[in-house]
PDB file of C-alpha atoms in Angstrom:
ATOM      1  CA  MET A1367      85.462  33.531-230.819  1.00 92.00           C
ATOM      2  CA  ARG A1368      86.898  36.374-228.769  1.00 94.00           C
ATOM      3  CA  TRP A1369      86.294  40.081-229.316  1.00 95.00           C
ATOM      4  CA  GLU A1370      90.042  40.674-229.528  1.00 95.00           C
ATOM      5  CA  GLN A1371      90.169  38.403-232.606  1.00 96.00           C
ATOM      6  CA  ILE A1372      87.908  40.769-234.556  1.00 96.00           C
ATOM      7  CA  ASN A1373      89.477  43.785-236.211  1.00 96.00           C
ATOM      8  CA  GLY A1374      87.121  45.722-238.469  1.00 94.00           C
ATOM      9  CA  ASN A1375      85.709  43.191-240.899  1.00 91.00           C
ATOM     10  CA  ARG A1376      88.402  40.567-240.230  1.00 90.00           C
ATOM     11  CA  TRP A1377      88.239  37.697-237.771  1.00 91.00           C
ATOM     12  CA  THR A1378      91.593  36.057-237.115  1.00 92.00           C
ATOM     13  CA  ILE A1379      91.295  32.567-235.695  1.00 88.00           C
ATOM     14  CA  PRO A1380      94.678  32.230-233.953  1.00 89.00           C
ATOM     15  CA  GLU A1381      95.158  28.481-234.204  1.00 82.00           C
ATOM     16  CA  THR A1382      93.029  25.918-235.947  1.00 82.00           C
ATOM     17  CA  LYS A1383      93.009  22.142-236.191  1.00 81.00           C
ATOM     18  CA  ASN A1384      95.712  22.249-238.877  1.00 78.00           C
ATOM     19  CA  GLY A1385      97.961  24.316-236.580  1.00 79.00           C
ATOM     20  CA  LYS A1386      97.735  27.516-238.623  1.00 79.00           C
ATOM     21  CA  SER A1387      95.882  30.753-238.055  1.00 83.00           C
ATOM     22  CA  HIS A1388      92.976  31.490-240.377  1.00 83.00           C
ATOM     23  CA  ILE A1389      91.591  34.869-241.446  1.00 84.00           C
ATOM     24  CA  VAL A1390      87.892  35.219-242.218  1.00 85.00           C
ATOM     25  CA  THR A1391      86.555  38.386-243.840  1.00 86.00           C
ATOM     26  CA  LEU A1392      83.154  39.164-242.358  1.00 89.00           C
ATOM     27  CA  HIS A1393      80.180  40.204-244.496  1.00 88.00           C
ATOM     28  CA  PRO A1394      78.223  43.308-243.381  1.00 90.00           C
ATOM     29  CA  LEU A1395      75.391  40.977-242.297  1.00 88.00           C
ATOM     30  CA  ALA A1396      77.780  39.162-239.919  1.00 90.00           C
ATOM     31  CA  LEU A1397      79.097  42.499-238.665  1.00 93.00           C
ATOM     32  CA  SER A1398      75.533  43.587-237.930  1.00 91.00           C
ATOM     33  CA  LEU A1399      74.929  40.407-235.923  1.00 90.00           C
ATOM     34  CA  LEU A1400      78.180  40.968-234.023  1.00 93.00           C
ATOM     35  CA  LYS A1401      77.175  44.543-233.237  1.00 94.00           C
ATOM     36  CA  THR A1402      73.965  43.251-231.654  1.00 91.00           C
ATOM     37  CA  GLN A1403      75.862  40.497-229.854  1.00 91.00           C
ATOM     38  CA  ARG A1404      78.267  43.073-228.400  1.00 91.00           C
ATOM     39  CA  ILE A1405      75.347  44.559-226.461  1.00 88.00           C
ATOM     40  CA  ILE A1406      74.552  41.143-224.966  1.00 84.00           C
ATOM     41  CA  SER A1407      78.086  39.895-224.345  1.00 84.00           C
ATOM     42  CA  GLU A1408      79.708  41.353-221.258  1.00 79.00           C
ATOM     43  CA  GLY A1409      83.113  39.668-221.357  1.00 86.00           C
ATOM     44  CA  GLY A1410      85.862  38.737-223.773  1.00 90.00           C
ATOM     45  CA  TRP A1411      83.917  36.010-225.541  1.00 92.00           C
ATOM     46  CA  VAL A1412      81.566  36.912-228.385  1.00 92.00           C
ATOM     47  CA  PHE A1413      79.201  34.104-227.425  1.00 90.00           C
ATOM     48  CA  GLU A1414      79.276  33.710-223.661  1.00 89.00           C
ATOM     49  CA  SER A1415      77.762  30.869-221.708  1.00 87.00           C
ATOM     50  CA  LEU A1416      74.573  31.841-219.917  1.00 83.00           C
ATOM     51  CA  SER A1417      75.193  29.224-217.233  1.00 84.00           C
ATOM     52  CA  LYS A1418      78.893  30.063-216.747  1.00 85.00           C
ATOM     53  CA  PRO A1419      79.477  33.808-217.224  1.00 79.00           C
ATOM     54  CA  SER A1420      82.962  34.735-218.490  1.00 84.00           C
ATOM     55  CA  PHE A1421      83.210  31.388-220.297  1.00 89.00           C
ATOM     56  CA  PRO A1422      82.397  30.703-223.965  1.00 90.00           C
ATOM     57  CA  VAL A1423      79.446  28.708-225.197  1.00 88.00           C
ATOM     58  CA  THR A1424      80.787  25.196-225.760  1.00 88.00           C
ATOM     59  CA  GLY A1425      80.384  22.992-228.795  1.00 85.00           C
ATOM     60  CA  ASP A1426      78.312  20.616-226.688  1.00 88.00           C
ATOM     61  CA  ALA A1427      75.963  23.450-225.704  1.00 87.00           C
ATOM     62  CA  ILE A1428      75.499  24.371-229.365  1.00 85.00           C
ATOM     63  CA  THR A1429      74.778  20.735-230.233  1.00 86.00           C
ATOM     64  CA  ARG A1430      72.205  20.474-227.416  1.00 87.00           C
ATOM     65  CA  ALA A1431      70.527  23.741-228.492  1.00 86.00           C
ATOM     66  CA  LEU A1432      70.393  22.467-232.065  1.00 85.00           C
ATOM     67  CA  GLU A1433      68.829  19.212-230.854  1.00 87.00           C
ATOM     68  CA  ARG A1434      66.120  21.182-229.027  1.00 87.00           C
ATOM     69  CA  LEU A1435      65.435  23.255-232.164  1.00 85.00           C
ATOM     70  CA  LYS A1436      65.255  20.133-234.321  1.00 85.00           C
ATOM     71  CA  THR A1437      62.839  18.463-231.908  1.00 85.00           C
ATOM     72  CA  LYS A1438      60.588  21.504-231.644  1.00 84.00           C
ATOM     73  CA  TYR A1439      60.667  22.916-235.182  1.00 82.00           C
ATOM     74  CA  MET A1440      62.282  20.440-237.560  1.00 80.00           C
ATOM     75  CA  ALA A1441      61.158  16.936-236.641  1.00 80.00           C
ATOM     76  CA  GLU A1442      60.776  15.979-240.322  1.00 84.00           C
ATOM     77  CA  VAL A1443      64.237  17.263-241.359  1.00 80.00           C
ATOM     78  CA  ALA A1444      67.028  14.727-241.851  1.00 80.00           C
ATOM     79  CA  PRO A1445      69.455  14.655-238.913  1.00 78.00           C
ATOM     80  CA  PHE A1446      72.346  17.116-239.083  1.00 79.00           C
ATOM     81  CA  SER A1447      75.019  18.549-236.816  1.00 81.00           C
ATOM     82  CA  PRO A1448      76.641  21.973-236.416  1.00 80.00           C
ATOM     83  CA  HIS A1449      79.569  20.673-238.485  1.00 83.00           C
ATOM     84  CA  ASP A1450      77.175  20.104-241.395  1.00 85.00           C
ATOM     85  CA  LEU A1451      76.995  23.895-241.775  1.00 83.00           C
ATOM     86  CA  ARG A1452      80.535  23.741-243.209  1.00 85.00           C
ATOM     87  CA  ARG A1453      79.340  21.199-245.760  1.00 88.00           C
ATOM     88  CA  SER A1454      76.389  23.453-246.623  1.00 86.00           C
ATOM     89  CA  ILE A1455      78.714  26.398-247.223  1.00 84.00           C
ATOM     90  CA  ALA A1456      81.062  24.302-249.368  1.00 87.00           C
ATOM     91  CA  THR A1457      78.156  22.896-251.380  1.00 89.00           C
ATOM     92  CA  GLY A1458      76.520  26.304-251.778  1.00 86.00           C
ATOM     93  CA  CYS A1459      79.746  27.958-252.923  1.00 85.00           C
ATOM     94  CA  ALA A1460      80.260  25.220-255.517  1.00 87.00           C
ATOM     95  CA  GLU A1461      76.670  24.963-256.748  1.00 88.00           C
ATOM     96  CA  TYR A1462      75.437  28.554-256.609  1.00 85.00           C
ATOM     97  CA  LEU A1463      78.629  30.586-256.931  1.00 83.00           C
ATOM     98  CA  ASP A1464      80.708  28.288-259.186  1.00 85.00           C
ATOM     99  CA  ALA A1465      83.641  28.509-256.776  1.00 84.00           C
ATOM    100  CA  PRO A1466      86.628  26.341-257.688  1.00 84.00           C
ATOM    101  CA  GLU A1467      87.407  23.391-255.417  1.00 84.00           C
ATOM    102  CA  ARG A1468      90.789  24.795-254.310  1.00 81.00           C
ATOM    103  CA  LEU A1469      89.207  28.062-253.164  1.00 81.00           C
ATOM    104  CA  ILE A1470      86.560  26.166-251.196  1.00 82.00           C
ATOM    105  CA  GLU A1471      89.331  24.121-249.547  1.00 82.00           C
ATOM    106  CA  LEU A1472      91.075  27.366-248.545  1.00 80.00           C
ATOM    107  CA  LEU A1473      87.790  28.785-247.293  1.00 80.00           C
ATOM    108  CA  LEU A1474      87.379  25.744-245.035  1.00 80.00           C
ATOM    109  CA  ASN A1475      91.065  26.031-244.012  1.00 78.00           C
ATOM    110  CA  HIS A1476      91.799  22.511-245.258  1.00 76.00           C
ATOM    111  CA  VAL A1477      95.368  21.428-245.967  1.00 70.00           C
ATOM    112  CA  PRO A1478      95.613  20.325-249.628  1.00 67.00           C
ATOM    113  CA  LYS A1479      95.793  16.545-250.060  1.00 74.00           C
ATOM    114  CA  ASP A1480      97.986  16.886-253.139  1.00 69.00           C
ATOM    115  CA  ARG A1481     101.627  17.083-252.012  1.00 69.00           C
ATOM    116  CA  LEU A1482     102.638  19.181-255.023  1.00 64.00           C
ATOM    117  CA  ILE A1483      99.984  21.813-254.277  1.00 65.00           C
ATOM    118  CA  ARG A1484     100.773  21.674-250.557  1.00 55.00           C
ATOM    119  CA  THR A1485     104.480  22.266-251.274  1.00 54.00           C
ATOM    120  CA  TYR A1486     104.434  24.844-254.055  1.00 56.00           C
ATOM    121  CA  GLN A1487     101.114  26.667-253.889  1.00 59.00           C
ATOM    122  CA  VAL A1488     101.425  28.182-250.454  1.00 53.00           C
ATOM    123  CA  GLY A1489      99.597  31.453-251.151  1.00 61.00           C
ATOM    124  CA  GLN A1490      96.260  31.882-249.426  1.00 60.00           C
ATOM    125  CA  GLN A1491      94.616  33.851-252.263  1.00 66.00           C
ATOM    126  CA  ALA A1492      93.232  36.265-249.683  1.00 64.00           C
ATOM    127  CA  GLU A1493      91.511  38.574-252.168  1.00 70.00           C
ATOM    128  CA  LYS A1494      89.731  35.687-253.913  1.00 72.00           C
ATOM    129  CA  LEU A1495      88.641  34.274-250.552  1.00 69.00           C
ATOM    130  CA  ARG A1496      87.383  37.678-249.426  1.00 69.00           C
ATOM    131  CA  ASN A1497      85.443  38.040-252.649  1.00 72.00           C
ATOM    132  CA  LEU A1498      83.976  34.541-252.411  1.00 69.00           C
ATOM    133  CA  PHE A1499      82.995  34.392-248.777  1.00 69.00           C
ATOM    134  CA  ALA A1500      82.577  37.931-247.510  1.00 68.00           C
ATOM    135  CA  LEU A1501      80.975  39.260-250.650  1.00 74.00           C
ATOM    136  CA  LYS A1502      79.444  36.578-252.861  1.00 79.00           C
ATOM    137  CA  TRP A1503      78.347  34.075-250.186  1.00 79.00           C
ATOM    138  CA  GLY A1504      77.189  36.792-247.802  1.00 80.00           C
ATOM    139  CA  ASP A1505      75.236  38.493-250.580  1.00 82.00           C
ATOM    140  CA  PHE A1506      73.731  35.141-251.601  1.00 82.00           C
ATOM    141  CA  ILE A1507      72.506  34.527-248.040  1.00 82.00           C
ATOM    142  CA  GLU A1508      71.253  38.087-247.646  1.00 80.00           C
ATOM    143  CA  HIS A1509      69.467  38.429-250.990  1.00 79.00           C
ATOM    144  CA  GLU A1510      68.463  34.892-251.964  1.00 76.00           C
ATOM    145  CA  ILE A1511      67.429  33.623-248.554  1.00 72.00           C
ATOM    146  CA  ILE A1512      66.762  36.482-246.142  1.00 72.00           C
ATOM    147  CA  GLU A1513      65.249  39.023-248.551  1.00 70.00           C
ATOM    148  CA  SER A1514      63.557  36.490-250.820  1.00 66.00           C
ATOM    149  CA  ASP A1515      60.333  37.748-252.411  1.00 55.00           C
ATOM    150  CA  ASN A1516      58.912  34.292-251.809  1.00 58.00           C
ATOM    151  CA  GLY A1517      58.734  34.845-248.053  1.00 58.00           C
ATOM    152  CA  THR A1518      60.546  32.590-245.649  1.00 57.00           C
ATOM    153  CA  PRO A1519      61.463  29.259-247.262  1.00 55.00           C
ATOM    154  CA  ASP A1520      60.005  26.119-245.689  1.00 60.00           C
ATOM    155  CA  ASN A1521      63.455  25.001-244.560  1.00 58.00           C
ATOM    156  CA  VAL A1522      64.351  28.257-242.737  1.00 59.00           C
ATOM    157  CA  ILE A1523      63.347  28.800-239.138  1.00 58.00           C
ATOM    158  CA  GLN A1524      63.538  32.241-237.583  1.00 59.00           C
ATOM    159  CA  ILE A1525      64.448  32.134-233.914  1.00 58.00           C
ATOM    160  CA  SER A1526      65.424  34.610-231.228  1.00 56.00           C
ATOM    161  CA  PHE A1527      67.762  33.526-228.497  1.00 54.00           C
ATOM    162  CA  GLY A1528      67.191  34.897-225.008  1.00 53.00           C
ATOM    163  CA  LYS A1529      69.004  37.955-223.756  1.00 51.00           C
ATOM    164  CA  ARG A1530      70.370  38.437-220.273  1.00 48.00           C
TER     165      ARG A1530
END
């Protein structure tokens, strides 16, 4: 993620695995995190490598950091990877927000498997996606998990990453 890809509350991913750009509307909670990250990040990357300044944090570095967190704080939790976060979002949108399957596929930037849909339903339903992800999912995370009256759930770990 580069700072130049963020414009207001929109993050444009220029090219993805399916060869198309993808627009993500950012929830105010994400914007708040980015504002804090802007103070830390000194270059063009939102999440810069601490060991290689001016380079992004790599997927391998994220996986290694996650492994350290799992070892230290979550030894009893079933194994998972950073990619499993996508599955968690898809599952949460379906189970808690009653999002239709097609909208979840668009949210994940998947190409439809059905040739008819792939050929004739080319619209991205931007407003529905914005409403689902930036508003409903963000609000769900903020209110049901972060601000829960029940305190911090057993399966949530609060961590602070080091600053430069």
